[in-house]
């Protein structure tokens, strides 16, 4: 089976052999309580030829790092292994792995060719049950796609053990920043979920804000001051080509988001100090007004089925969260806690809405049910804002800015249970993340 995988502006061919859905009893039970990470072992993958040795080592370490980053897995170090050389073909010695309390084992072999082709075969084992989880898999691609290959392996391990969808082989669009705080230069960039392979999509000549990636990962909406005031642009990730979208005259258009089917967008339009939500058909480029209120309505986001939007509004006297049917009707307020709520975004699972909350002089990231119930905060600091969901709805990424004249934004992620808060390592300040789909 042949897949064409678009990585930035680089096309990589990769094929994946089929997998049987015959998973063993090894599962991580994920609840809102304390989760004991599952112990796993990833021996250095076997190199089938000398030239593949370095790549085999690199892939095995990326797989382990991906799994650890989820907070659901804990790696057993190699110095505890009883068998110091593990080949892909040999039978697994389950007692040896049970003796060091390994619950899962990943083995693989790697081969390269002089034409730049790379093949990875791998298996996943449930140690305590003494069974292989599903069939083995084989990935094929270019030696330029080593990190992608490793993320694919990690995704399979994650999916088979947790029962949830994958998210390691995904992209994040964000705003990369440079310069002093009062003269910050900003440009759009795209990277792997772990902060690697950063590529710039725009220059830093104009202020850009709030990029939003499409559900297929091929396009990005963003707001730019290129014309002297905020307007919405549509950018092609593969070519970096862009165009300004037509919006009503004599006003400012900003805060756009795609519909799940990518045929429409919602956005905010400000005129005379009042902003409302508009819906645009991307085929006809015609816009229709969705809200009409003497208030500030902004930051709209679609539900996964495309039938509703969620947005922030101060129509009640303070900044709160509302939902509204795309077909029309009366907005329904869903936030009632102490403080102000903003930047709501619907989970891809459809069960939660993430938001930014301002309370007691601090900003935090929280989640609530779509009816506003079961609100809980996941983070809080001087300034946490702008949540975005991983493709499987398990992790939220957001921007955190430090205080003071030299304060700068950086990207963090947190599990929806509030565990596993992690800072992303980047070379420059970063803000406004938007998480794209798992690549195909």
Coordinates of C-alpha atoms in Angstrom, one line a residue:
X1 CA 0.0 0.0 0.0
X2 CA 1.5 3.3 -1.1
X3 CA 1.0 6.5 0.8
X4 CA 2.3 10.0 -0.1
X5 CA 3.2 11.9 3.0
X6 CA 3.6 15.7 2.8
X7 CA 6.2 16.9 5.2
X8 CA 6.3 20.7 5.0
X9 CA 7.1 21.2 1.3
X10 CA 8.9 17.9 1.0
X11 CA 7.0 14.9 -0.4
X12 CA 8.1 11.5 1.0
X13 CA 6.9 8.2 -0.2
X14 CA 6.1 5.7 2.5
X15 CA 4.3 2.3 2.5
X16 CA 2.8 0.5 5.4
X17 CA 1.9 -3.2 5.5
X18 CA -1.5 -4.1 7.0
X19 CA -2.0 -4.7 10.7
X20 CA -4.4 -7.2 12.3
X21 CA -6.6 -5.9 15.2
X22 CA -5.7 -8.8 17.5
X23 CA -4.5 -6.9 20.6
X24 CA -3.7 -8.7 23.8
X25 CA -4.8 -7.8 27.3
X26 CA -2.1 -5.3 28.0
X27 CA -3.8 -1.9 28.3
X28 CA -3.3 1.4 30.2
X29 CA -6.5 2.4 32.0
X30 CA -6.6 6.1 31.7
X31 CA -8.7 8.0 34.3
X32 CA -8.7 11.4 35.9
X33 CA -6.8 10.0 38.9
X34 CA -3.1 9.1 39.3
X35 CA -1.8 7.0 36.4
X36 CA 1.0 4.6 37.0
X37 CA 3.1 4.7 33.8
X38 CA 3.5 1.4 32.0
X39 CA 7.0 0.1 32.0
X40 CA 8.5 -0.7 28.6
X41 CA 11.8 -1.6 27.0
X42 CA 13.1 -0.5 23.6
X43 CA 16.5 -2.2 22.9
X44 CA 18.6 -0.6 20.3
X45 CA 17.0 -1.7 17.0
X46 CA 18.9 -4.3 15.0
X47 CA 20.7 -2.9 11.9
X48 CA 20.5 -5.4 9.0
X49 CA 23.5 -3.7 7.3
X50 CA 26.4 -1.7 8.6
X51 CA 25.1 1.5 7.0
X52 CA 21.9 1.3 9.0
X53 CA 23.5 1.2 12.4
X54 CA 23.3 4.9 13.2
X55 CA 19.8 5.2 11.9
X56 CA 18.7 2.1 13.9
X57 CA 20.0 3.7 17.1
X58 CA 18.3 7.0 16.3
X59 CA 14.9 5.5 15.5
X60 CA 14.9 3.4 18.7
X61 CA 15.7 6.5 20.9
X62 CA 13.0 8.7 19.2
X63 CA 10.4 5.9 19.7
X64 CA 11.3 5.7 23.4
X65 CA 11.3 9.5 23.8
X66 CA 7.9 9.8 22.2
X67 CA 6.4 7.3 24.5
X68 CA 7.9 8.8 27.6
X69 CA 6.7 12.3 26.5
X70 CA 3.1 11.1 26.8
X71 CA 3.5 10.6 30.6
X72 CA 1.8 7.2 30.2
X73 CA 5.0 5.1 29.8
X74 CA 8.3 4.7 31.8
X75 CA 11.3 3.3 30.1
X76 CA 13.5 0.6 31.6
X77 CA 17.1 1.5 31.1
X78 CA 19.3 -0.7 29.0
X79 CA 21.7 -1.4 31.8
X80 CA 19.0 -3.5 33.5
X81 CA 18.5 -5.7 30.5
X82 CA 19.4 -9.4 31.1
X83 CA 19.9 -10.1 27.4
X84 CA 22.4 -7.5 26.1
X85 CA 22.0 -8.3 22.4
X86 CA 18.4 -8.6 21.1
X87 CA 17.8 -9.6 17.4
X88 CA 14.6 -9.1 15.6
X89 CA 14.3 -12.7 14.5
X90 CA 14.9 -14.5 17.8
X91 CA 12.1 -15.6 20.1
X92 CA 11.4 -13.3 23.0
X93 CA 12.6 -14.6 26.3
X94 CA 9.7 -13.5 28.4
X95 CA 11.1 -14.6 31.8
X96 CA 14.1 -12.3 31.2
X97 CA 11.9 -9.3 30.7
X98 CA 9.5 -10.2 33.5
X99 CA 12.5 -10.3 35.8
X100 CA 13.1 -6.6 35.3
X101 CA 9.4 -5.8 35.5
X102 CA 9.0 -4.8 31.8
X103 CA 5.4 -4.8 30.8
X104 CA 5.9 -4.1 27.1
X105 CA 8.8 -4.7 24.7
X106 CA 9.4 -3.2 21.2
X107 CA 11.9 -4.9 18.9
X108 CA 12.7 -3.8 15.4
X109 CA 15.2 -4.2 12.5
X110 CA 16.3 -1.5 10.1
X111 CA 17.8 -1.7 6.6
X112 CA 19.0 0.9 4.3
X113 CA 20.0 0.8 0.6
X114 CA 22.6 2.8 -1.4
X115 CA 19.7 4.5 -3.2
X116 CA 18.5 6.2 0.0
X117 CA 15.7 3.8 0.9
X118 CA 14.9 2.8 4.5
X119 CA 12.9 -0.1 5.8
X120 CA 11.8 -0.7 9.4
X121 CA 10.2 -3.9 10.7
X122 CA 8.9 -3.9 14.2
X123 CA 6.9 -5.9 16.8
X124 CA 5.2 -5.1 20.1
X125 CA 5.0 -7.7 22.9
X126 CA 2.9 -8.0 26.1
X127 CA 5.5 -9.4 28.5
X128 CA 3.4 -10.6 31.4
X129 CA 0.8 -12.3 29.1
X130 CA 3.6 -13.7 26.9
X131 CA 2.0 -12.7 23.6
X132 CA 2.7 -10.4 20.6
X133 CA 0.3 -7.5 20.3
X134 CA -1.2 -7.8 16.8
X135 CA 0.9 -8.6 13.8
X136 CA 4.3 -7.1 13.1
X137 CA 4.5 -4.0 10.8
X138 CA 6.9 -2.8 8.2
X139 CA 7.4 0.8 7.1
X140 CA 9.3 1.8 4.0
X141 CA 10.4 5.3 3.0
X142 CA 13.4 7.6 2.5
X143 CA 16.4 7.9 4.7
X144 CA 15.5 11.6 4.9
X145 CA 12.3 10.5 6.8
X146 CA 14.0 8.9 9.8
X147 CA 12.1 11.0 12.4
X148 CA 8.8 10.4 10.7
X149 CA 9.4 6.7 10.6
X150 CA 10.2 6.7 14.3
X151 CA 7.0 8.7 15.1
X152 CA 5.0 6.2 13.1
X153 CA 6.4 3.3 15.1
X154 CA 5.7 5.1 18.4
X155 CA 2.2 5.9 17.3
X156 CA 1.5 2.2 16.7
X157 CA 2.8 1.3 20.2
X158 CA 0.8 4.0 21.8
X159 CA -2.4 3.1 19.9
X160 CA -2.2 -0.6 20.6
X161 CA -1.6 -0.2 24.3
X162 CA -3.8 2.7 25.2
X163 CA -6.6 2.1 22.7
X164 CA -6.5 5.8 21.8
X165 CA -5.7 7.4 18.5
X166 CA -2.1 8.4 17.8
X167 CA -0.6 11.9 17.8
X168 CA 3.2 11.7 17.5
X169 CA 3.4 11.9 13.7
X170 CA 1.7 15.3 13.6
X171 CA 2.6 18.9 12.8
X172 CA 2.1 22.1 14.8
X173 CA 1.9 25.6 13.2
X174 CA 2.9 28.5 15.5
X175 CA 4.2 32.0 15.7
X176 CA 8.0 32.2 16.0
X177 CA 9.2 35.4 17.7
X178 CA 12.4 37.3 17.9
X179 CA 13.7 40.7 19.1
X180 CA 13.0 42.8 22.2
X181 CA 9.5 42.5 23.9
X182 CA 8.4 46.0 22.8
X183 CA 9.6 45.4 19.2
X184 CA 8.9 41.7 18.7
X185 CA 9.2 40.3 15.1
X186 CA 6.8 37.5 14.3
X187 CA 6.6 34.9 11.5
X188 CA 4.7 31.7 10.9
X189 CA 6.5 28.4 11.3
X190 CA 5.7 24.7 11.3
X191 CA 7.3 21.9 13.2
X192 CA 7.0 18.3 14.4
X193 CA 4.9 17.7 17.5
X194 CA 8.2 17.5 19.5
X195 CA 9.6 20.8 18.3
X196 CA 12.0 19.3 15.7
X197 CA 12.2 20.2 12.0
X198 CA 11.1 23.8 12.2
X199 CA 10.4 25.4 8.9
X200 CA 9.3 29.0 8.4
X201 CA 6.2 29.7 6.3
X202 CA 6.4 33.5 6.2
X203 CA 8.9 36.3 6.7
X204 CA 8.9 38.7 9.7
X205 CA 8.1 41.9 7.8
X206 CA 4.5 42.1 9.1
X207 CA 2.8 41.1 12.3
X208 CA 1.1 37.8 12.1
X209 CA -1.1 36.2 14.7
X210 CA -3.4 33.2 15.5
X211 CA -2.5 30.7 12.8
X212 CA -5.0 27.9 12.5
X213 CA -4.2 24.7 10.5
X214 CA -6.8 22.8 8.5
X215 CA -8.0 19.4 9.4
X216 CA -5.9 17.9 6.5
X217 CA -2.8 19.8 7.5
X218 CA -2.5 21.4 4.0
X219 CA -3.6 25.0 4.7
X220 CA -3.3 27.6 7.4
X221 CA -5.5 30.6 8.2
X222 CA -3.9 33.5 10.0
X223 CA -4.3 37.2 10.7
X224 CA -1.8 39.7 9.3
X225 CA -1.2 43.4 9.5
X226 CA 0.2 43.5 6.0
X227 CA -2.4 46.0 4.7
X228 CA -2.0 48.2 7.8
X229 CA -4.9 46.7 9.7
X230 CA -5.9 43.1 10.6
X231 CA -7.0 40.9 7.6
X232 CA -7.3 37.2 7.1
X233 CA -5.0 35.2 4.8
X234 CA -5.0 31.7 3.6
X235 CA -1.6 29.9 3.2
X236 CA -0.8 26.7 1.4
X237 CA 1.7 24.7 3.6
X238 CA 3.2 22.8 0.6
X239 CA 4.0 25.8 -1.6
X240 CA 3.9 28.7 1.0
X241 CA 1.6 30.5 -1.5
X242 CA -1.0 32.7 0.2
X243 CA -3.9 35.0 -0.6
X244 CA -6.0 37.5 1.3
X245 CA -9.6 36.4 1.9
X246 CA -12.3 38.9 1.0
X247 CA -14.1 40.2 4.1
X248 CA -16.6 43.0 4.6
X249 CA -15.2 46.5 3.9
X250 CA -14.3 49.2 6.5
X251 CA -13.4 46.9 9.3
X252 CA -10.9 44.5 10.8
X253 CA -11.1 40.7 10.2
X254 CA -9.3 38.3 12.6
X255 CA -9.4 35.1 14.6
X256 CA -10.3 32.7 11.7
X257 CA -10.9 28.9 12.0
X258 CA -11.7 26.2 9.4
X259 CA -14.8 24.1 9.5
X260 CA -14.0 20.3 9.9
X261 CA -14.8 19.8 6.1
X262 CA -12.6 22.8 5.2
X263 CA -15.3 24.3 3.1
X264 CA -16.1 27.2 5.4
X265 CA -14.4 29.4 8.0
X266 CA -15.7 31.3 11.0
X267 CA -14.0 34.6 11.9
X268 CA -14.5 37.8 13.9
X269 CA -15.2 41.1 12.2
X270 CA -14.8 44.4 14.1
X271 CA -16.5 47.7 13.0
X272 CA -17.1 50.8 15.1
X273 CA -15.8 49.1 18.3
X274 CA -18.2 46.2 18.0
X275 CA -17.2 42.7 16.8
X276 CA -19.4 39.9 15.6
X277 CA -18.9 36.3 14.3
X278 CA -19.1 35.7 10.6
X279 CA -19.3 32.5 8.5
X280 CA -17.6 32.4 5.1
X281 CA -18.1 29.9 2.3
X282 CA -14.6 29.4 0.8
X283 CA -16.0 28.4 -2.6
X284 CA -18.1 31.5 -3.1
X285 CA -16.1 33.7 -0.7
X286 CA -19.4 35.1 0.6
X287 CA -19.8 35.9 4.3
X288 CA -22.9 35.7 6.5
X289 CA -23.2 37.3 9.9
X290 CA -23.8 34.8 12.7
X291 CA -24.1 37.1 15.7
X292 CA -25.5 40.6 16.1
X293 CA -25.0 42.1 19.5
X294 CA -23.6 45.3 21.0
X295 CA -20.7 43.4 22.4
X296 CA -17.4 41.9 21.5
X297 CA -17.9 38.4 20.1
X298 CA -14.7 36.7 19.0
X299 CA -12.5 33.6 19.0
X300 CA -14.9 31.2 17.3
X301 CA -14.2 27.5 16.9
X302 CA -16.3 24.7 15.3
X303 CA -17.5 21.5 16.9
X304 CA -16.0 18.4 15.3
X305 CA -19.3 17.7 13.5
X306 CA -19.4 21.2 12.1
X307 CA -22.9 21.9 13.5
X308 CA -22.0 24.3 16.3
X309 CA -19.5 26.9 17.2
X310 CA -18.1 28.0 20.5
X311 CA -16.9 31.6 21.0
X312 CA -16.2 34.2 23.7
X313 CA -18.4 37.2 24.3
X314 CA -18.8 40.0 26.9
X315 CA -22.5 40.4 26.1
X316 CA -23.3 39.4 29.7
X317 CA -21.0 42.1 31.1
X318 CA -17.8 40.0 31.3
X319 CA -15.9 37.8 29.0
X320 CA -17.7 34.4 28.9
X321 CA -18.0 31.3 26.6
X322 CA -21.1 30.7 24.4
X323 CA -22.2 28.0 22.0
X324 CA -24.3 28.6 18.9
X325 CA -25.8 26.4 16.2
X326 CA -24.3 27.1 12.8
X327 CA -27.9 27.0 11.4
X328 CA -28.8 29.9 13.7
X329 CA -30.5 30.6 16.9
X330 CA -29.7 32.2 20.3
X331 CA -26.2 31.8 21.8
X332 CA -26.1 29.7 24.9
X333 CA -23.8 30.7 27.7
X334 CA -21.9 27.8 29.2
X335 CA -19.3 29.4 31.6
X336 CA -20.4 30.5 35.0
X337 CA -17.3 30.2 37.2
X338 CA -15.4 33.1 38.8
X339 CA -13.2 35.0 36.4
X340 CA -13.1 35.7 32.7
X341 CA -13.0 33.0 29.9
X342 CA -11.6 33.2 26.4
X343 CA -10.1 31.4 23.4
X344 CA -12.4 28.4 23.6
X345 CA -11.7 25.4 21.3
X346 CA -13.6 22.2 20.9
X347 CA -11.9 18.9 21.5
X348 CA -11.6 16.6 18.4
X349 CA -13.4 14.0 20.5
X350 CA -16.4 16.4 20.8
X351 CA -16.7 15.9 24.6
X352 CA -14.7 18.9 26.0
X353 CA -14.0 22.5 25.4
X354 CA -10.6 24.0 26.3
X355 CA -10.3 27.6 27.2
X356 CA -8.1 30.3 28.8
X357 CA -9.3 31.6 32.2
X358 CA -8.3 34.8 33.9
X359 CA -8.8 34.8 37.7
X360 CA -7.1 36.3 40.7
X361 CA -4.5 38.0 38.5
X362 CA -3.4 34.8 36.8
X363 CA -4.1 33.1 33.5
X364 CA -4.7 29.4 33.2
X365 CA -5.8 26.7 30.7
X366 CA -8.9 24.7 31.6
X367 CA -11.4 22.3 30.2
X368 CA -15.1 21.8 30.7
X369 CA -17.9 19.7 29.2
X370 CA -19.7 21.1 26.3
X371 CA -22.6 22.2 28.6
X372 CA -20.2 24.0 30.9
X373 CA -20.2 21.3 33.6
X374 CA -17.1 19.7 35.2
X375 CA -14.9 22.7 34.7
X376 CA -11.3 22.1 35.9
X377 CA -8.0 24.0 35.5
X378 CA -5.0 22.2 34.1
X379 CA -2.4 25.0 34.4
X380 CA -1.9 28.5 35.8
X381 CA 0.8 31.1 35.7
X382 CA 1.5 34.8 35.0
X383 CA 0.1 34.2 31.4
X384 CA -1.0 30.8 30.0
X385 CA -3.2 31.2 26.9
X386 CA -4.3 29.9 23.5
X387 CA -5.0 26.2 23.9
X388 CA -4.9 23.8 21.0
X389 CA -5.8 20.0 21.0
X390 CA -3.7 17.1 19.9
X391 CA -5.3 15.0 17.1
X392 CA -6.5 12.4 19.6
X393 CA -7.9 14.8 22.2
X394 CA -5.5 13.6 24.9
X395 CA -3.0 16.5 25.1
X396 CA -3.4 20.3 25.1
X397 CA -0.6 22.7 23.9
X398 CA -0.6 26.4 24.9
X399 CA 1.6 29.4 25.1
X400 CA 3.1 30.5 28.5
X401 CA 4.7 34.0 28.8
X402 CA 7.1 34.9 31.6
X403 CA 6.8 38.2 33.5
X404 CA 8.9 41.3 33.2
X405 CA 10.6 43.4 30.6
X406 CA 12.5 40.5 29.3
X407 CA 9.5 38.1 29.5
X408 CA 9.0 35.9 26.4
X409 CA 6.5 33.2 25.3
X410 CA 7.2 29.5 25.1
X411 CA 5.1 26.5 24.3
X412 CA 3.9 23.9 26.9
X413 CA 1.7 20.9 26.8
X414 CA -0.4 19.2 29.4
X415 CA -2.5 16.0 29.6
X416 CA -6.3 16.6 30.0
X417 CA -6.1 15.1 33.5
X418 CA -3.8 18.0 34.4
X419 CA -0.7 15.7 34.6
X420 CA 2.5 15.8 32.7
X421 CA 3.0 19.5 32.2
X422 CA 6.0 19.8 29.8
X423 CA 7.9 22.6 28.2
X424 CA 8.7 22.3 24.5
X425 CA 12.4 23.0 23.7
X426 CA 12.7 25.6 20.9
X427 CA 15.5 27.9 19.9
X428 CA 13.3 31.1 19.9
X429 CA 10.3 32.4 21.7
X430 CA 7.0 30.9 20.4
X431 CA 3.3 31.5 20.7
X432 CA -0.1 30.8 19.2
X433 CA 0.2 27.0 18.5
X434 CA -2.2 25.2 16.3
X435 CA -2.0 21.4 16.3
X436 CA -2.6 19.6 12.9
X437 CA -3.7 16.1 12.1
X438 CA -1.8 12.9 12.2
X439 CA 0.0 12.7 8.8
X440 CA -0.9 10.0 6.3

